[in-house]
Amino acid sequence: IQDIDLAPERWRLTIDGEVERPFALTAAELERAFPIARVTSVLECAGNGRSLYADKTDGLPWGLGAVGCLAFEGVRLADILARAG
């Protein structure tokens, strides 16, 4: 696994390759260039209830209740890709 430096002052997003309009932005530029979206969603673990299976599975044998309500906030990938074409 590669160590990734996520310090906002050094972080940069580069969109290039199979796009019409390649570009690069710092974290601050990214926040100014695109609207911030907030999505609140219920997230359920894909293994929820697997302790109830007749054939036991590897890993943590979740019972019921591996569900949470989360709020995600940030720039939409669709907006970034639309700008890149």
CSV table of C-alpha atoms in Angstrom, one decimal, residues 7-82:
chain,number,residue,atom,x,y,z
A,7,ALA,CA,-2.4,17.5,3.5
A,8,PRO,CA,-4.7,20.1,1.8
A,9,GLU,CA,-1.9,22.5,1.1
A,10,ARG,CA,0.1,19.8,-0.9
A,11,TRP,CA,-2.8,17.9,-2.4
A,12,ARG,CA,-3.6,18.2,-6.1
A,13,LEU,CA,-6.2,16.6,-8.3
A,14,THR,CA,-5.2,16.0,-11.9
A,15,ILE,CA,-7.7,15.0,-14.6
A,16,ASP,CA,-6.1,14.0,-17.9
A,17,GLY,CA,-5.9,11.2,-20.4
A,18,GLU,CA,-9.1,10.3,-22.3
A,19,VAL,CA,-10.7,13.7,-21.7
A,20,GLU,CA,-11.3,16.8,-23.9
A,21,ARG,CA,-10.2,19.4,-21.4
A,22,PRO,CA,-7.5,18.1,-19.0
A,23,PHE,CA,-6.9,20.2,-15.8
A,24,ALA,CA,-5.5,20.2,-12.3
A,25,LEU,CA,-6.7,21.8,-9.1
A,26,THR,CA,-5.6,22.2,-5.6
A,27,ALA,CA,-8.0,21.3,-2.8
A,28,ALA,CA,-8.9,25.0,-2.3
A,29,GLU,CA,-9.4,25.5,-6.0
A,30,LEU,CA,-11.6,22.3,-6.2
A,31,GLU,CA,-13.9,23.7,-3.5
A,32,ARG,CA,-14.2,27.0,-5.2
A,33,ALA,CA,-14.7,25.6,-8.7
A,34,PHE,CA,-17.6,23.2,-8.0
A,35,PRO,CA,-20.7,23.2,-5.8
A,36,ILE,CA,-20.5,21.2,-2.6
A,37,ALA,CA,-23.1,18.5,-2.4
A,38,ARG,CA,-24.3,16.8,0.8
A,39,VAL,CA,-25.9,13.4,0.7
A,40,THR,CA,-27.4,11.7,3.8
A,41,SER,CA,-27.9,8.0,3.3
A,42,VAL,CA,-28.4,4.8,5.1
A,43,LEU,CA,-25.5,2.4,4.6
A,44,GLU,CA,-25.9,-1.3,5.3
A,45,CYS,CA,-23.0,-3.7,5.5
A,46,ALA,CA,-23.1,-6.3,2.7
A,47,GLY,CA,-22.5,-9.0,5.3
A,48,ASN,CA,-25.3,-7.9,7.6
A,49,GLY,CA,-27.0,-11.0,9.0
A,50,ARG,CA,-24.4,-13.4,7.8
A,51,SER,CA,-24.1,-15.0,11.3
A,52,LEU,CA,-27.5,-16.4,10.5
A,53,TYR,CA,-26.4,-18.3,7.3
A,54,ALA,CA,-26.3,-22.1,7.5
A,55,ASP,CA,-22.8,-22.2,5.9
A,56,LYS,CA,-20.6,-20.0,8.2
A,57,THR,CA,-18.5,-17.4,6.5
A,58,ASP,CA,-15.0,-16.1,7.2
A,59,GLY,CA,-14.5,-12.8,9.0
A,60,LEU,CA,-16.7,-11.0,11.5
A,61,PRO,CA,-20.0,-12.9,11.8
A,62,TRP,CA,-22.4,-9.9,11.8
A,63,GLY,CA,-25.8,-10.4,13.3
A,64,LEU,CA,-28.5,-7.9,12.5
A,65,GLY,CA,-27.8,-4.2,13.0
A,66,ALA,CA,-24.8,-3.4,10.8
A,67,VAL,CA,-26.5,-0.3,9.5
A,68,GLY,CA,-25.7,3.3,9.9
A,69,CYS,CA,-26.9,6.7,8.8
A,70,LEU,CA,-24.1,8.8,7.2
A,71,ALA,CA,-23.7,12.2,5.7
A,72,PHE,CA,-21.2,12.6,2.8
A,73,GLU,CA,-20.1,16.0,1.7
A,74,GLY,CA,-17.9,17.2,-1.1
A,75,VAL,CA,-17.6,17.8,-4.8
A,76,ARG,CA,-19.6,15.4,-7.1
A,77,LEU,CA,-17.4,13.3,-9.4
A,78,ALA,CA,-20.0,13.8,-12.2
A,79,ASP,CA,-19.3,17.6,-12.0
A,80,ILE,CA,-15.6,17.1,-12.3
A,81,LEU,CA,-15.9,14.7,-15.2
A,82,ALA,CA,-18.4,17.0,-17.0
